[in-house]
Amino acid sequence: PSDRADSSDCHASCGAGRAPVAVAAHRNVRLLSTMIPTPVTIRSVKDGATLDLAPKVGHADPDCFEFTLTTPIATLGGLSSTYVVGSPALFFDRLAASWRGWKGELEWKPLDNVIGMTAMCDKLGHVQLLVELKSQVFPPDWEFSYLLYLEAGSLETLARQFRQVFPLHGTRLKA
């Protein structure tokens, strides 16, 4: 048995049921894409746990993205969409702009609620990023939460990486 919960079928907003389309095919060569985006990796300074996010290759919906959370106890992954919430670059730009800290919580949660990120910061520049994952069925039949610990100095680099990988669109951020 595997501890990996992976959603291989994308939900409706990412083009449910669509198989990847071959871009080129030639005698014993199957090429699905020539552009495989490099995921943005958020790494916890506490235990090395990572959250990887990357646009989903092969889907007609440009807002579809895939994610993988790798922790010391589990690895979970799935698909979601930035359609309503906007690019995660907007969220990390906001965190980087507030690198001296902020009051309360800043959230980034796509409409499907399969993944969500909530950032909290103390006055010493320690950032806690709560990653919440849920199954794609309603009501969810499983949920998983994990805290990633970041340094405020890493937020600008993360924001820049997200801007390079995810297009900037949408403006809805919950303060």
mmCIF file of C-alpha atoms in Angstrom:
data_model
loop_
_atom_site.group_PDB
_atom_site.id
_atom_site.type_symbol
_atom_site.label_atom_id
_atom_site.label_comp_id
_atom_site.label_asym_id
_atom_site.label_seq_id
_atom_site.Cartn_x
_atom_site.Cartn_y
_atom_site.Cartn_z
ATOM 1 C CA PRO A 1 0.000 0.000 0.000
ATOM 2 C CA SER A 2 1.134 3.489 -0.786
ATOM 3 C CA ASP A 3 0.739 6.583 1.348
ATOM 4 C CA ARG A 4 0.359 8.687 -1.807
ATOM 5 C CA ALA A 5 -3.081 10.065 -2.516
ATOM 6 C CA ASP A 6 -2.958 11.286 -6.095
ATOM 7 C CA SER A 7 -5.797 12.582 -8.179
ATOM 8 C CA SER A 8 -4.972 11.524 -11.714
ATOM 9 C CA ASP A 9 -8.260 12.745 -13.142
ATOM 10 C CA CYS A 10 -8.614 16.473 -13.310
ATOM 11 C CA HIS A 11 -11.923 17.948 -12.148
ATOM 12 C CA ALA A 12 -14.258 19.865 -14.438
ATOM 13 C CA SER A 13 -12.404 23.185 -14.321
ATOM 14 C CA CYS A 14 -9.236 21.476 -15.575
ATOM 15 C CA GLY A 15 -10.899 19.514 -18.374
ATOM 16 C CA ALA A 16 -12.249 16.381 -16.769
ATOM 17 C CA GLY A 17 -11.845 13.212 -18.732
ATOM 18 C CA ARG A 18 -9.509 14.648 -21.347
ATOM 19 C CA ALA A 19 -6.499 12.521 -22.163
ATOM 20 C CA PRO A 20 -3.160 14.133 -22.990
ATOM 21 C CA VAL A 21 -2.839 14.821 -26.687
ATOM 22 C CA ALA A 22 0.319 13.795 -28.479
ATOM 23 C CA VAL A 23 2.087 16.795 -29.956
ATOM 24 C CA ALA A 24 4.232 14.718 -32.282
ATOM 25 C CA ALA A 25 4.444 11.049 -33.093
ATOM 26 C CA HIS A 26 7.070 9.341 -35.219
ATOM 27 C CA ARG A 27 8.146 5.742 -35.432
ATOM 28 C CA ASN A 28 8.574 4.503 -31.854
ATOM 29 C CA VAL A 29 8.648 8.051 -30.492
ATOM 30 C CA ARG A 30 5.796 9.441 -28.436
ATOM 31 C CA LEU A 31 6.256 13.058 -27.489
ATOM 32 C CA LEU A 32 3.523 14.542 -25.321
ATOM 33 C CA SER A 33 5.081 17.953 -24.806
ATOM 34 C CA THR A 34 8.288 19.796 -25.472
ATOM 35 C CA MET A 35 7.675 22.205 -22.596
ATOM 36 C CA ILE A 36 7.571 20.669 -19.154
ATOM 37 C CA PRO A 37 7.322 23.454 -16.590
ATOM 38 C CA THR A 38 9.691 23.371 -13.667
ATOM 39 C CA PRO A 39 7.648 23.282 -10.475
ATOM 40 C CA VAL A 40 8.046 25.970 -7.866
ATOM 41 C CA THR A 41 9.212 24.275 -4.680
ATOM 42 C CA ILE A 42 8.443 25.662 -1.241
ATOM 43 C CA ARG A 43 10.770 23.996 1.290
ATOM 44 C CA SER A 44 10.261 24.030 5.050
ATOM 45 C CA VAL A 45 13.365 25.106 6.973
ATOM 46 C CA LYS A 46 12.227 22.979 9.920
ATOM 47 C CA ASP A 47 12.014 19.482 8.441
ATOM 48 C CA GLY A 48 12.658 19.761 4.695
ATOM 49 C CA ALA A 49 9.031 19.071 3.745
ATOM 50 C CA THR A 50 8.180 20.470 0.308
ATOM 51 C CA LEU A 51 5.203 21.733 -1.634
ATOM 52 C CA ASP A 52 5.653 21.687 -5.429
ATOM 53 C CA LEU A 53 3.274 23.557 -7.726
ATOM 54 C CA ALA A 54 3.398 23.563 -11.546
ATOM 55 C CA PRO A 55 1.018 24.287 -14.423
ATOM 56 C CA LYS A 56 -0.587 21.088 -15.725
ATOM 57 C CA VAL A 57 0.778 20.141 -19.126
ATOM 58 C CA GLY A 58 -1.633 18.644 -21.645
ATOM 59 C CA HIS A 59 -4.858 20.292 -20.499
ATOM 60 C CA ALA A 60 -6.808 22.805 -22.520
ATOM 61 C CA ASP A 61 -7.498 24.832 -19.384
ATOM 62 C CA PRO A 62 -4.487 27.129 -18.834
ATOM 63 C CA ASP A 63 -5.550 27.646 -15.196
ATOM 64 C CA CYS A 64 -5.100 23.991 -14.250
ATOM 65 C CA PHE A 65 -2.097 23.188 -12.043
ATOM 66 C CA GLU A 66 -0.739 20.193 -10.194
ATOM 67 C CA PHE A 67 0.669 20.060 -6.703
ATOM 68 C CA THR A 68 2.606 17.614 -4.553
ATOM 69 C CA LEU A 69 3.109 17.931 -0.815
ATOM 70 C CA THR A 70 5.970 15.760 0.440
ATOM 71 C CA THR A 71 6.341 15.471 4.220
ATOM 72 C CA PRO A 72 8.199 13.052 6.490
ATOM 73 C CA ILE A 73 4.931 11.139 7.001
ATOM 74 C CA ALA A 74 3.098 11.291 3.657
ATOM 75 C CA THR A 75 3.200 12.390 0.034
ATOM 76 C CA LEU A 76 -0.034 13.700 -1.434
ATOM 77 C CA GLY A 77 -0.769 15.270 -4.788
ATOM 78 C CA GLY A 78 -3.580 16.458 -6.957
ATOM 79 C CA LEU A 79 -4.917 18.977 -9.422
ATOM 80 C CA SER A 80 -6.648 22.298 -8.950
ATOM 81 C CA SER A 81 -7.351 25.524 -10.828
ATOM 82 C CA THR A 82 -6.364 29.156 -10.411
ATOM 83 C CA TYR A 83 -9.486 30.247 -12.356
ATOM 84 C CA VAL A 84 -11.109 32.329 -9.590
ATOM 85 C CA VAL A 85 -8.343 32.814 -7.007
ATOM 86 C CA GLY A 86 -5.666 33.905 -9.472
ATOM 87 C CA SER A 87 -2.024 32.997 -9.721
ATOM 88 C CA PRO A 88 -0.160 31.889 -6.590
ATOM 89 C CA ALA A 89 2.359 34.555 -7.681
ATOM 90 C CA LEU A 90 -0.121 37.193 -6.466
ATOM 91 C CA PHE A 91 -0.207 35.545 -3.036
ATOM 92 C CA PHE A 92 3.582 35.316 -2.742
ATOM 93 C CA ASP A 93 4.015 38.867 -4.066
ATOM 94 C CA ARG A 94 1.781 39.997 -1.214
ATOM 95 C CA LEU A 95 3.773 37.987 1.337
ATOM 96 C CA ALA A 96 7.083 39.321 0.000
ATOM 97 C CA ALA A 97 5.802 42.909 0.134
ATOM 98 C CA SER A 98 4.967 42.352 3.820
ATOM 99 C CA TRP A 99 8.267 40.682 4.721
ATOM 100 C CA ARG A 100 8.432 42.556 8.034
ATOM 101 C CA GLY A 101 5.292 40.752 9.099
ATOM 102 C CA TRP A 102 1.546 41.192 8.993
ATOM 103 C CA LYS A 103 -1.351 40.876 11.363
ATOM 104 C CA GLY A 104 -3.610 37.879 11.168
ATOM 105 C CA GLU A 105 -3.623 35.410 8.320
ATOM 106 C CA LEU A 106 -3.280 35.737 4.554
ATOM 107 C CA GLU A 107 -5.012 33.053 2.485
ATOM 108 C CA TRP A 108 -4.871 31.627 -1.015
ATOM 109 C CA LYS A 109 -7.575 29.043 -1.674
ATOM 110 C CA PRO A 110 -8.812 28.000 -5.112
ATOM 111 C CA LEU A 111 -12.546 27.675 -5.663
ATOM 112 C CA ASP A 112 -12.490 23.862 -5.575
ATOM 113 C CA ASN A 113 -10.875 23.968 -2.101
ATOM 114 C CA VAL A 114 -8.681 20.939 -2.927
ATOM 115 C CA ILE A 115 -5.603 22.888 -1.811
ATOM 116 C CA GLY A 116 -5.268 25.998 0.290
ATOM 117 C CA MET A 117 -2.429 27.994 1.790
ATOM 118 C CA THR A 118 -2.690 30.195 4.877
ATOM 119 C CA ALA A 119 0.329 32.292 5.907
ATOM 120 C CA MET A 120 1.028 33.580 9.408
ATOM 121 C CA CYS A 121 4.068 35.615 10.472
ATOM 122 C CA ASP A 122 5.652 36.636 13.754
ATOM 123 C CA LYS A 123 7.689 39.800 14.380
ATOM 124 C CA LEU A 124 10.959 37.857 14.077
ATOM 125 C CA GLY A 125 10.337 37.068 10.416
ATOM 126 C CA HIS A 126 9.297 33.461 10.856
ATOM 127 C CA VAL A 127 6.557 32.500 8.438
ATOM 128 C CA GLN A 128 4.288 29.527 8.944
ATOM 129 C CA LEU A 129 2.546 28.335 5.796
ATOM 130 C CA LEU A 130 -0.367 26.037 6.560
ATOM 131 C CA VAL A 131 -1.047 23.786 3.561
ATOM 132 C CA GLU A 132 -4.495 22.187 3.583
ATOM 133 C CA LEU A 133 -5.396 19.410 1.154
ATOM 134 C CA LYS A 134 -8.833 17.839 0.675
ATOM 135 C CA SER A 135 -10.272 15.147 -1.556
ATOM 136 C CA GLN A 136 -12.059 16.304 -4.690
ATOM 137 C CA VAL A 137 -15.434 14.917 -3.644
ATOM 138 C CA PHE A 138 -18.013 16.780 -1.603
ATOM 139 C CA PRO A 139 -18.201 16.345 1.257
ATOM 140 C CA PRO A 140 -14.482 15.540 1.420
ATOM 141 C CA ASP A 141 -13.690 11.973 2.445
ATOM 142 C CA TRP A 142 -10.197 12.945 3.617
ATOM 143 C CA GLU A 143 -8.301 16.064 4.670
ATOM 144 C CA PHE A 144 -4.609 16.659 5.399
ATOM 145 C CA SER A 145 -2.926 19.736 6.891
ATOM 146 C CA TYR A 146 0.776 20.435 7.301
ATOM 147 C CA LEU A 147 2.798 23.440 8.465
ATOM 148 C CA LEU A 148 5.771 24.546 6.394
ATOM 149 C CA TYR A 149 8.182 26.914 8.135
ATOM 150 C CA LEU A 150 9.757 29.647 5.985
ATOM 151 C CA GLU A 151 12.084 32.566 6.583
ATOM 152 C CA ALA A 152 10.796 35.991 5.552
ATOM 153 C CA GLY A 153 13.950 36.480 3.471
ATOM 154 C CA SER A 154 12.916 33.621 1.160
ATOM 155 C CA LEU A 155 9.566 35.181 0.209
ATOM 156 C CA GLU A 156 10.935 37.453 -2.540
ATOM 157 C CA THR A 157 12.700 34.525 -4.215
ATOM 158 C CA LEU A 158 9.526 32.431 -4.048
ATOM 159 C CA ALA A 159 7.467 35.321 -5.452
ATOM 160 C CA ARG A 160 9.902 35.701 -8.366
ATOM 161 C CA GLN A 161 9.823 31.953 -9.082
ATOM 162 C CA PHE A 162 6.015 31.923 -9.047
ATOM 163 C CA ARG A 163 5.897 34.911 -11.446
ATOM 164 C CA GLN A 164 8.164 32.989 -13.850
ATOM 165 C CA VAL A 165 6.072 29.810 -13.794
ATOM 166 C CA PHE A 166 2.475 31.004 -13.267
ATOM 167 C CA PRO A 167 0.861 33.780 -15.326
ATOM 168 C CA LEU A 168 -0.401 36.772 -13.356
ATOM 169 C CA HIS A 169 -4.168 37.067 -13.609
ATOM 170 C CA GLY A 170 -6.979 37.445 -11.130
ATOM 171 C CA THR A 171 -6.974 39.640 -8.087
ATOM 172 C CA ARG A 172 -9.022 37.851 -5.463
ATOM 173 C CA LEU A 173 -7.060 37.417 -2.267
ATOM 174 C CA LYS A 174 -8.684 37.020 1.109
ATOM 175 C CA ALA A 175 -7.075 39.216 3.762
#
